[in-house]
mmCIF file of C-alpha atoms in Angstrom:
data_model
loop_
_atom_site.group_PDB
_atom_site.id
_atom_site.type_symbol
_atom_site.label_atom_id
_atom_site.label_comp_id
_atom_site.label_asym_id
_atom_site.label_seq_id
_atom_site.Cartn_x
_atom_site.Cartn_y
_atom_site.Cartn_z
ATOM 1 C CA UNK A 82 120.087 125.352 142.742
ATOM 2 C CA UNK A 83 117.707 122.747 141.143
ATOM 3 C CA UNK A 84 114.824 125.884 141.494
ATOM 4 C CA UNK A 85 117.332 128.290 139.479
ATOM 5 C CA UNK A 86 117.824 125.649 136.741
ATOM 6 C CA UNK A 87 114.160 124.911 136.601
ATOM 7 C CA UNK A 88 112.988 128.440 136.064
ATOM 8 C CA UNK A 89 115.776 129.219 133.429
ATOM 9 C CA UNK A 90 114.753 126.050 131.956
ATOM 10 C CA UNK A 91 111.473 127.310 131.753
ATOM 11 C CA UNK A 92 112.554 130.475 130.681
ATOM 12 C CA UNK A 93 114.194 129.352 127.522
ATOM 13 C CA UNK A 94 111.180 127.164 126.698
ATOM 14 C CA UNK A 95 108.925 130.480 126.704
ATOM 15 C CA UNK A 96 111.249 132.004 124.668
ATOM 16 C CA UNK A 97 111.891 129.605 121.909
ATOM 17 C CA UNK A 98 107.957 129.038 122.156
ATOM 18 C CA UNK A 99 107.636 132.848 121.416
ATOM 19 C CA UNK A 100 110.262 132.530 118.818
ATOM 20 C CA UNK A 101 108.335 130.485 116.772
ATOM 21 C CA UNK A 102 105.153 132.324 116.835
ATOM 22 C CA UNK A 103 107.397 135.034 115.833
ATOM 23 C CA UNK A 104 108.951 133.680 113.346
ATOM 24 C CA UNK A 105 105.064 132.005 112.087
ATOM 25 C CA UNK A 106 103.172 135.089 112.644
ATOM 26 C CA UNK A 107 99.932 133.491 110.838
ATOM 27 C CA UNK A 108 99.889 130.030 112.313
ATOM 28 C CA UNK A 109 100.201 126.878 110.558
ATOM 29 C CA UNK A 110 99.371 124.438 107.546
ATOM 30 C CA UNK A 111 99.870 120.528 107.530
ATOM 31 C CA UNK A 112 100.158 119.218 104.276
ATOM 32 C CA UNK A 113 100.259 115.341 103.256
ATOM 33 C CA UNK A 114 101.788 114.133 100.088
ATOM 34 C CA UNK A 115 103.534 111.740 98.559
ATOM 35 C CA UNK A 116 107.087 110.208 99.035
ATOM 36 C CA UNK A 117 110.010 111.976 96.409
ATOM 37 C CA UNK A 118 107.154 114.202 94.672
ATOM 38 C CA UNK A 119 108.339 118.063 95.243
ATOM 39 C CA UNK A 120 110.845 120.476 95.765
ATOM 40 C CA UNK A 121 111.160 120.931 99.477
ATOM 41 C CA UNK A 122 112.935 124.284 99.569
ATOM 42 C CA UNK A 123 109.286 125.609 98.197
ATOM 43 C CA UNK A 124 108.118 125.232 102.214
ATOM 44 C CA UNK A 125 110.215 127.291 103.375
ATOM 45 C CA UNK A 126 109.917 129.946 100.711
ATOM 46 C CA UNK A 127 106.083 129.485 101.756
ATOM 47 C CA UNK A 128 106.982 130.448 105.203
ATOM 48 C CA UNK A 129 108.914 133.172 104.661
ATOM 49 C CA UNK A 130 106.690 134.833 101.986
ATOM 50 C CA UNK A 131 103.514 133.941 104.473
ATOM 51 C CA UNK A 132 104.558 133.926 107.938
ATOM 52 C CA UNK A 133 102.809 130.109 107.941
ATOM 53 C CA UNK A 134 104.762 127.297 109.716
ATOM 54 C CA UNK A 135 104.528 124.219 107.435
ATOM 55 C CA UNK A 136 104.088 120.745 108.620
ATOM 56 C CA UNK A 137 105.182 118.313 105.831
ATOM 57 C CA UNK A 138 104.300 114.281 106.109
ATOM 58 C CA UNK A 139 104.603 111.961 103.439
ATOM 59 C CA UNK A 140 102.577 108.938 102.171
ATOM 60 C CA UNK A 141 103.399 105.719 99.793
ATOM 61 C CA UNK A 142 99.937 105.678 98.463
ATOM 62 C CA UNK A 143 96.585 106.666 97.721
ATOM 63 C CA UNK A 144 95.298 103.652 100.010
ATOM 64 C CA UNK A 145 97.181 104.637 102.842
ATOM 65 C CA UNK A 146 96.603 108.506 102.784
ATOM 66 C CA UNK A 147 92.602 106.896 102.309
ATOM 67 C CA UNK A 148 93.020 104.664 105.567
ATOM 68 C CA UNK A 149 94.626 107.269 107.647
ATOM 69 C CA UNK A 150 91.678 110.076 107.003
ATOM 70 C CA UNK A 151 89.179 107.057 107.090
ATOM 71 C CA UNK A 152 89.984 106.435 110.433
ATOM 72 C CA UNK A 153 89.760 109.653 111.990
ATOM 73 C CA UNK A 154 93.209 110.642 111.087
ATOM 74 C CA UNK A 155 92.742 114.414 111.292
ATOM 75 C CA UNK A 156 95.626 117.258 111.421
ATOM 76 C CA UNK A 157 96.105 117.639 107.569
ATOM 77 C CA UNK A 158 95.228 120.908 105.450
ATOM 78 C CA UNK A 159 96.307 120.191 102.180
ATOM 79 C CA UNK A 160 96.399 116.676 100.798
ATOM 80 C CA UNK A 161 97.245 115.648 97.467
ATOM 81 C CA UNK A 162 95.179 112.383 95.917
ATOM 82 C CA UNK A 163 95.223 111.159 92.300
ATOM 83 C CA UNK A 164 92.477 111.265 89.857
ATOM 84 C CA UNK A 165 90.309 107.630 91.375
ATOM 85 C CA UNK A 166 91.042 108.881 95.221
ATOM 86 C CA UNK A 167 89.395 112.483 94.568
ATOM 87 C CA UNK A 168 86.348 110.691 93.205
ATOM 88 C CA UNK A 169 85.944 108.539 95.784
ATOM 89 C CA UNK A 170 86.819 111.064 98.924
ATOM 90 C CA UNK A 171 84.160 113.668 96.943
ATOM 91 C CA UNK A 172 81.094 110.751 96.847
ATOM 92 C CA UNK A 173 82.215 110.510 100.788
ATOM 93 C CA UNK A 174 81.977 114.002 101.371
ATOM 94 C CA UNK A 175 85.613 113.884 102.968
ATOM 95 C CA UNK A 176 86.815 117.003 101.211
ATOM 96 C CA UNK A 177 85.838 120.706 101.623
ATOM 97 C CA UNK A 178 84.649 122.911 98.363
ATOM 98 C CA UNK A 179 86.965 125.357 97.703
ATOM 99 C CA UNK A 180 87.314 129.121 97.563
ATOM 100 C CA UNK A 181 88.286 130.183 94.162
ATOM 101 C CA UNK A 182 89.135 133.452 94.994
ATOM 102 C CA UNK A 183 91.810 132.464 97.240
ATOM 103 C CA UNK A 184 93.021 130.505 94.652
ATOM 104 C CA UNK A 185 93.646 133.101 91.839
ATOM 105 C CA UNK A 186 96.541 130.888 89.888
ATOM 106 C CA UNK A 187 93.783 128.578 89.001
ATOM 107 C CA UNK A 188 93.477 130.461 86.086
ATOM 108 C CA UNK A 189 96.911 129.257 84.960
ATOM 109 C CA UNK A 190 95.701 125.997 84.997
ATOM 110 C CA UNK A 191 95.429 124.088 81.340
ATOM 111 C CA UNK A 192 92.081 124.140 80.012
ATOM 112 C CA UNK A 193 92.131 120.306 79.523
ATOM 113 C CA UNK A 194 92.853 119.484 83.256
ATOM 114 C CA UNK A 195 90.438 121.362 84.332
ATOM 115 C CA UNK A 196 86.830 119.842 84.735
ATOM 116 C CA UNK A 197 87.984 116.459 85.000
ATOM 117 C CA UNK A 198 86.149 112.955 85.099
ATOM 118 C CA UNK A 199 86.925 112.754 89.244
ATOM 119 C CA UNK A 200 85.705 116.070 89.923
ATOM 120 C CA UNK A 201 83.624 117.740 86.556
ATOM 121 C CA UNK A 202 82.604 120.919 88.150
ATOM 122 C CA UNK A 203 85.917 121.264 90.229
ATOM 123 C CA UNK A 204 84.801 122.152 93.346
ATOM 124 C CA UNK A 205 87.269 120.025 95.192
ATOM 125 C CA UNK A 206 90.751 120.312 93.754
ATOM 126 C CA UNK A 207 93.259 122.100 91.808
ATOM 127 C CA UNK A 208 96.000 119.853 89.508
ATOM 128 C CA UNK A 209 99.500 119.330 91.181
ATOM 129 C CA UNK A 210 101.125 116.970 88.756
ATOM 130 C CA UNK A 211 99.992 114.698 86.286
ATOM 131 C CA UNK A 212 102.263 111.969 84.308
ATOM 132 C CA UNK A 213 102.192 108.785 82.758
ATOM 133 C CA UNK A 214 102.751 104.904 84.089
ATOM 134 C CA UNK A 215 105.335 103.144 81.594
ATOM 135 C CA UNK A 216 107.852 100.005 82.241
ATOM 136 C CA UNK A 217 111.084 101.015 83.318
ATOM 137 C CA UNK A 218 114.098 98.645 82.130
ATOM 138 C CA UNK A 219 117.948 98.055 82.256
ATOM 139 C CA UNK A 220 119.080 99.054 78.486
ATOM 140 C CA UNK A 221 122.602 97.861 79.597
ATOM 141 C CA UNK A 222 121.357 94.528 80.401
ATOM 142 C CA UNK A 223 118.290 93.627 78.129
ATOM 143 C CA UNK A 224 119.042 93.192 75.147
ATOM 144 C CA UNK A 225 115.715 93.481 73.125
ATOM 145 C CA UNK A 226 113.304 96.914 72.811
ATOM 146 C CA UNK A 227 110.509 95.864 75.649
ATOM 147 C CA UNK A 228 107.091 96.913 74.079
ATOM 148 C CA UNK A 229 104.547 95.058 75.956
ATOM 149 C CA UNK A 230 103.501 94.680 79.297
ATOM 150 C CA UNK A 231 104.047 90.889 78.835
ATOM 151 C CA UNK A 232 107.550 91.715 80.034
ATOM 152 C CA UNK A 233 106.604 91.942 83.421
ATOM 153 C CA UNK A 234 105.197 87.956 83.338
ATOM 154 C CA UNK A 235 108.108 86.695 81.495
ATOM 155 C CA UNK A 236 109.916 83.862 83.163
ATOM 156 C CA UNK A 237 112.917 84.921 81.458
ATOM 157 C CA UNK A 238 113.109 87.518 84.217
ATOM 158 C CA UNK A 239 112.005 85.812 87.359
ATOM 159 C CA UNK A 240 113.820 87.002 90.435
ATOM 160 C CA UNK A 241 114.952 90.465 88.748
ATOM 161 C CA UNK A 242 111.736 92.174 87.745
ATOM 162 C CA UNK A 243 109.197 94.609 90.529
ATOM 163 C CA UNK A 244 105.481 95.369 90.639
ATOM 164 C CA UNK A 245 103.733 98.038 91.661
ATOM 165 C CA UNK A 246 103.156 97.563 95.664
ATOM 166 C CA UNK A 247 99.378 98.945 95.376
ATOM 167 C CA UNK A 248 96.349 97.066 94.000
ATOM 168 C CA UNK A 249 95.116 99.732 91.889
ATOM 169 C CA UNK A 250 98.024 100.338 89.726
ATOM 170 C CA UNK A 251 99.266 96.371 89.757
ATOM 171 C CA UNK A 252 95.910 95.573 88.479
ATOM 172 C CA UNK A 253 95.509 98.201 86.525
ATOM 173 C CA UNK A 254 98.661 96.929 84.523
ATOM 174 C CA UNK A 255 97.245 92.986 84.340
ATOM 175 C CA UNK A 256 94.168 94.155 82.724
ATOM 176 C CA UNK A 257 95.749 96.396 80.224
ATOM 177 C CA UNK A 258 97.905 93.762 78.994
ATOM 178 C CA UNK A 259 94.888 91.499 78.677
ATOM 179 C CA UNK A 260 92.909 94.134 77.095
ATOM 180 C CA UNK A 261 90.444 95.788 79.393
ATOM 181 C CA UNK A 262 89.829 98.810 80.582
ATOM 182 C CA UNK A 263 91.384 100.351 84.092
ATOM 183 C CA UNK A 264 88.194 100.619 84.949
ATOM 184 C CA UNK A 265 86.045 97.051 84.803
ATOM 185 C CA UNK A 266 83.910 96.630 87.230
ATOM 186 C CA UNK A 267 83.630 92.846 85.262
ATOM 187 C CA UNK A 268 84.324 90.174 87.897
ATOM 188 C CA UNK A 269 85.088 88.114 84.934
ATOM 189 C CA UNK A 270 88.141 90.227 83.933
ATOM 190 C CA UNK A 271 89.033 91.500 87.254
ATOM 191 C CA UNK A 272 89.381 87.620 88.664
ATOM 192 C CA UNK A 273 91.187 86.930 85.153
ATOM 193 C CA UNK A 274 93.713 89.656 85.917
ATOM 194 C CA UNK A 275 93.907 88.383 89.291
ATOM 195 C CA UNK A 276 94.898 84.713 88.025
ATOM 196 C CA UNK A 277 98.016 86.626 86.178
ATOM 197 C CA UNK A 278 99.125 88.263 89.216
ATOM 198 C CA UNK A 279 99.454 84.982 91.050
ATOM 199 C CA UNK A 280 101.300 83.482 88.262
ATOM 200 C CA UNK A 281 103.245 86.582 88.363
ATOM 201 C CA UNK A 282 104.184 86.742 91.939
ATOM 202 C CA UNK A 283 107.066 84.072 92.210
ATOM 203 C CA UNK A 284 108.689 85.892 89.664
ATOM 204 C CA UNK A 285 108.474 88.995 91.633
ATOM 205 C CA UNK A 286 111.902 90.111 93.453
ATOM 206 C CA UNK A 287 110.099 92.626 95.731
ATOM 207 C CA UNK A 288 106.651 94.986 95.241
ATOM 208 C CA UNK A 289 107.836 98.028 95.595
ATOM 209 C CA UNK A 290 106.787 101.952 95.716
ATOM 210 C CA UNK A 291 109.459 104.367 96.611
ATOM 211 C CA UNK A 292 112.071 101.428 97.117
ATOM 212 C CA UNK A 293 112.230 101.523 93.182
ATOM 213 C CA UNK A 294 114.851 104.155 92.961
ATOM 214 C CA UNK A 295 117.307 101.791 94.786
ATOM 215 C CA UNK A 296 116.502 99.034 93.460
ATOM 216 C CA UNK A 297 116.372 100.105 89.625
ATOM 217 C CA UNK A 298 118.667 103.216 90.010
ATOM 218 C CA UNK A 299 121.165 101.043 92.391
ATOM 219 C CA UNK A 300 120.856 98.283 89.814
ATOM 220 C CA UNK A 301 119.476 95.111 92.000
ATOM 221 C CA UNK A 302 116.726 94.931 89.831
ATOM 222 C CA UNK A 303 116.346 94.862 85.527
ATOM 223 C CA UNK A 304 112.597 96.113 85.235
ATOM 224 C CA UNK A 305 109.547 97.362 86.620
ATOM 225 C CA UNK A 306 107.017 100.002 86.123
ATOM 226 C CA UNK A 307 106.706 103.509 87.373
ATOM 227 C CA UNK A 308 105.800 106.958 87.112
ATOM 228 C CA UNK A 309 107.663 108.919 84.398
ATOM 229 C CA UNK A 310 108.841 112.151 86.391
ATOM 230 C CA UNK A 311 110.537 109.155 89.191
ATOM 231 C CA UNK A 312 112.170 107.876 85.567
ATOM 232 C CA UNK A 313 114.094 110.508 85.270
ATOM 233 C CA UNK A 314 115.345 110.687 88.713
ATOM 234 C CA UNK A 315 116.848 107.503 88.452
ATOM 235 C CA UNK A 316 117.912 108.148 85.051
ATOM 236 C CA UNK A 317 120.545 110.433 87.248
ATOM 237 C CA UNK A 318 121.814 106.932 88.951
ATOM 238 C CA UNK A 319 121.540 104.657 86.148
ATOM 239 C CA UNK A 320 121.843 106.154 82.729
ATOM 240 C CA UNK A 321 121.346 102.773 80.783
ATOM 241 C CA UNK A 322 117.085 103.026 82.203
ATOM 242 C CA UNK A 323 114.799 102.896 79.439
ATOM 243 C CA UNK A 324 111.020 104.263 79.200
ATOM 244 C CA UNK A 325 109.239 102.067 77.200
ATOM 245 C CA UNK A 326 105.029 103.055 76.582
ATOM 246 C CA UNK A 327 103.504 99.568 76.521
ATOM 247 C CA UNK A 328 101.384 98.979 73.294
ATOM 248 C CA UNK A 329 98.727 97.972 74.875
ATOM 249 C CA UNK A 330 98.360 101.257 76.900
ATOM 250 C CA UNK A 331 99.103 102.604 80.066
ATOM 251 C CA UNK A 332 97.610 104.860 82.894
ATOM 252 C CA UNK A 333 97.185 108.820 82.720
ATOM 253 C CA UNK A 334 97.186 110.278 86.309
ATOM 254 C CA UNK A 335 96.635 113.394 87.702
ATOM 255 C CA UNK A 336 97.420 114.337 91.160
ATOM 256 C CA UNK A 337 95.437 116.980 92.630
ATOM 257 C CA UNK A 338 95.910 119.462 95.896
ATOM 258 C CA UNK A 339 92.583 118.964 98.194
ATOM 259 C CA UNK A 340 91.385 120.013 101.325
ATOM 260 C CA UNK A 341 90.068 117.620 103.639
ATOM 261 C CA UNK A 342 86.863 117.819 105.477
ATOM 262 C CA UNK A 343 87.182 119.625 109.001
ATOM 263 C CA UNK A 344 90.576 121.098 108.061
ATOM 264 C CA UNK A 345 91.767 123.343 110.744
ATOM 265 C CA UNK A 346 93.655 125.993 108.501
ATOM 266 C CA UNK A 347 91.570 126.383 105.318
ATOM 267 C CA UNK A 348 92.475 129.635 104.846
ATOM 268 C CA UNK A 349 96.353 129.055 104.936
ATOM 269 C CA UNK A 350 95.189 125.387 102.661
ATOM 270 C CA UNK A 351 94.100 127.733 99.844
ATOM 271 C CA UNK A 352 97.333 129.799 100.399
ATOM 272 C CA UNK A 353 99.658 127.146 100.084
ATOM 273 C CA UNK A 354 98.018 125.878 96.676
ATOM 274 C CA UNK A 355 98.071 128.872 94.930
ATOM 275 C CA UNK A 356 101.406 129.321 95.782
ATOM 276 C CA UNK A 357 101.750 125.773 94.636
ATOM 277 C CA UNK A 358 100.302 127.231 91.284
ATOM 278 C CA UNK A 359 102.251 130.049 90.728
ATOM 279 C CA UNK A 360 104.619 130.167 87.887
ATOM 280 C CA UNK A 361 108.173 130.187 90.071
ATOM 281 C CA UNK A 362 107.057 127.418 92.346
ATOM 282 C CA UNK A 363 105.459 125.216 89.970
ATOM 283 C CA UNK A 364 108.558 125.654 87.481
ATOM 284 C CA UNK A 365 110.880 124.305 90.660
ATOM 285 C CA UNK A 366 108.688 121.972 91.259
ATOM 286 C CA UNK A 367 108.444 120.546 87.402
ATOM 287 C CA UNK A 368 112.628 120.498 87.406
ATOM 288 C CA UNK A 369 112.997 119.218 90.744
ATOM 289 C CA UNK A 370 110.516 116.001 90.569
ATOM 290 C CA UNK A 371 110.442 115.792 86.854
ATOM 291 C CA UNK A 372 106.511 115.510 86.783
ATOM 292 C CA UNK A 373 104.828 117.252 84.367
ATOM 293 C CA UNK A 374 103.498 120.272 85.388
ATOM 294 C CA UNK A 375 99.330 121.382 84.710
ATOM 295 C CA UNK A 376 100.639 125.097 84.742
ATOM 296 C CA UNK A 377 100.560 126.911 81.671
ATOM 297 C CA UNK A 378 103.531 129.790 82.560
ATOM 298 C CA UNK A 379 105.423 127.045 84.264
ATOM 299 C CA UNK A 380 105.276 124.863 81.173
ATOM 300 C CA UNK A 381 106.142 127.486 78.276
ATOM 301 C CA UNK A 382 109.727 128.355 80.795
ATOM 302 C CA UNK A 383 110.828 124.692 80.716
ATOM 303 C CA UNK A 384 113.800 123.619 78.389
ATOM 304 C CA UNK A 385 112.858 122.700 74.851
ATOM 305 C CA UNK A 386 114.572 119.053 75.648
ATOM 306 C CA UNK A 387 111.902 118.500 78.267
ATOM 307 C CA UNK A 388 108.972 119.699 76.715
ATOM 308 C CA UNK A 389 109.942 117.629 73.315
ATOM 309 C CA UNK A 390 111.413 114.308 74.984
ATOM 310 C CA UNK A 391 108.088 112.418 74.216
ATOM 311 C CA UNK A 392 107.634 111.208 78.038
ATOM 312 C CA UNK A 393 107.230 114.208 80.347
ATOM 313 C CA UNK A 394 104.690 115.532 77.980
ATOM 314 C CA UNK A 395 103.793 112.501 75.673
ATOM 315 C CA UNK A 396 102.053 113.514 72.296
ATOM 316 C CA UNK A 397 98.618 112.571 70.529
ATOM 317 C CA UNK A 398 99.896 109.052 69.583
ATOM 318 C CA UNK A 399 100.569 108.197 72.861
ATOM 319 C CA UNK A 400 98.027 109.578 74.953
ATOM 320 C CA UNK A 401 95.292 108.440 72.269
ATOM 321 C CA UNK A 402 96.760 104.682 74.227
ATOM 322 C CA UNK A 403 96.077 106.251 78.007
ATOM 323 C CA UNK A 404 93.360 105.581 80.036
ATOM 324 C CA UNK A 405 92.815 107.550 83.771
ATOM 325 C CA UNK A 406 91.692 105.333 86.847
ATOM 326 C CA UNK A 407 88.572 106.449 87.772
ATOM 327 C CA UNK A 408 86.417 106.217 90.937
ATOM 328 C CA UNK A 409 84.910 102.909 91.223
ATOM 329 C CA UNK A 410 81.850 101.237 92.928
ATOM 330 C CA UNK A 411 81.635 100.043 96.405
ATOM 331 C CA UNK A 412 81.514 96.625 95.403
ATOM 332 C CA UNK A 413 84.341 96.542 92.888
ATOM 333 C CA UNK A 414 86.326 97.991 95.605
ATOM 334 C CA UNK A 415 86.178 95.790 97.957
ATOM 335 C CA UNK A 416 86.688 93.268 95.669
ATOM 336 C CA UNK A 417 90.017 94.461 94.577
ATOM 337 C CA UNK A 418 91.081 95.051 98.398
ATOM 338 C CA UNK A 419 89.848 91.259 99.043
ATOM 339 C CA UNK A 420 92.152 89.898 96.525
ATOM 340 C CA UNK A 421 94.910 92.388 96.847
ATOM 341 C CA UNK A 422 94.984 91.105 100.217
ATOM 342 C CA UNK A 423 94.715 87.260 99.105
ATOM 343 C CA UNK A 424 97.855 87.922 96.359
ATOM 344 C CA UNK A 425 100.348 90.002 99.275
ATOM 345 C CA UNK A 426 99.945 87.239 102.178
ATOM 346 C CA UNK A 427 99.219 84.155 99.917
#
């Protein structure tokens, strides 16, 4: 009896097993991106159109996604770094060139993300999303227009306010608001910024990445900043949220699709983005996540509310105040990853 159950056990296995190379006909690709930031009903339309099984993980931030390849973390086909993290994973050589021809939506790209700072003879990458950083507040229960950065080191709002839960972004924000660039590699300025973040942390209720949509959407917090497509997802929950550009200037990211080094299924990588790039899937993608979209046919089919609202797809005046993180040095790195350390267990 126990032979008889073993060998149909078996048997269904095998069958299931050939099932799914049925059903994936042209193997696999493993793709690793961020947390809330697409329209999951594209992979499957990716399998179906492609016979291509995909495997679909999900990261907080650039650091970790860094950390996890860094460390000989292999599997992935098609990650998706900002603007900084593609510099720095090019100067390591962790990412392979791409083939062009495999990726004939590239065309549909906008001229002015293509070339860019991280990557200027884009070899490397092909734009996913791009956005802008702004502070996020409770309209219903602030009473006052928030303008300025400054908000988020008010005592006034100890206890109710969130930071950004990375170093890049969290500094980033201390030395716009005192009036350097994102991209010092000044000890001076970077150790000033650092003194406001430690005057800043007991105000903090929690550092958060993802967690923001409960905790702004649900209400337990009044303020924090974020990325503008995630604004408008937890405009859904909380319609009193306000967007506010800071007037000292905020960040300009781009996230971009990538193929790391080694990558098992190139071929089925360079698939998956220009599907990623075609007009129906990045149009889903744009109204799903509310990130603003680098594709030209994609763009020209959204509403006329979201192309005009000022944040998805911020005009001159505003973006003449944004500034994109760029790859730093060695040394400035570590330095931000010694004190970002210092500031989280301090």
């Amino acid at each position: 009896m126990k032979k008889i159950v073993l060998i149909l056990l078996f048997a269904a296995a095998m069958f299931a097993a050939l099932s799914g190379c049925a059903n994936y006909p042209n193997g696999v690709v493993n793709v690793y991106n961020w947390g809330e930031y697409m329209d999951t009903d594209l992979n499957k339309e990716f399998e179906k159109e492609f016979g291509i099984k995909v495997n679909y993980k999900q990261y907080e931030t650039n650091e970790m996604m860094y950390s996890y390849l860094k460390s000989g973390g292999a599997g992935y086909d098609v990650i998706i770094p900002s603007d900084y993290m593609i510099g720095r994973l090019i100067e390591e050589d962790m990412l392979e060139e791409l083939n062009f021809s495999n990726i004939p939506n590239f065309s549909d790209i906008k001229p002015e993300l293509k070339n860019p700072g991280y990557d200027p003879q884009n070899k490397f990458s092909v734009p996913y999303a791009w956005g802008i950083v702004g502070l996020i507040y409770d309209g219903g229960k602030i009473n006052e227009n928030l303008d300025s950065w400054g908000a988020l080191f008010d005592v006034k709002y100890s206890g109710q306010l969130l930071m950004f839960d990375n170093s890049r972004d969290a500094f980033g924000i201390a030395l716009k608001y005192l009036g350097y660039s994102l991209n010092t590699e000044n000890e001076d300025e970077i150790y000033e910024a650092f003194e406001l973040l430690k005057r800043q942390k007991p105000l903090v209720q929690a550092y958060t990445m993802d967690q923001i949509f409960d905790k702004l959407g649900g209400g337990e917090a009044l303020l924090g900043p974020y990325y503008a497509g995630d604004y408008f997802t937890m405009l859904e929950d909380n319609p009193a949220l306000i967007f506010a550009v800071p007037k000292e200037g905020t960040n300009k990211f781009v996230d971009a699709m990538c193929i790391p080094k080694g990558a098992d299924n190139k071929e089925n990588a360079e698939k998956y983005i220009n599907f990623m790039t075609s007009t129906k899937a990045a149009l889903a993608n744009a109204e799903v996540t509310c990130y603003s979209t680098p594709v030209i046919s994609a763009f020209e089919l959204l509403d006329d509310d979201v192309k005009n609202d000022g944040i998805s797809y911020p005009g001159a005046d505003i973006l003449a105040r944004c500034e994109e993180f760029m790859n730093l040095s060695e040394k400035t790195r570590k330095l931000y990853a010694d004190l970002w350390t210092q500031l989280i267990s301090g």
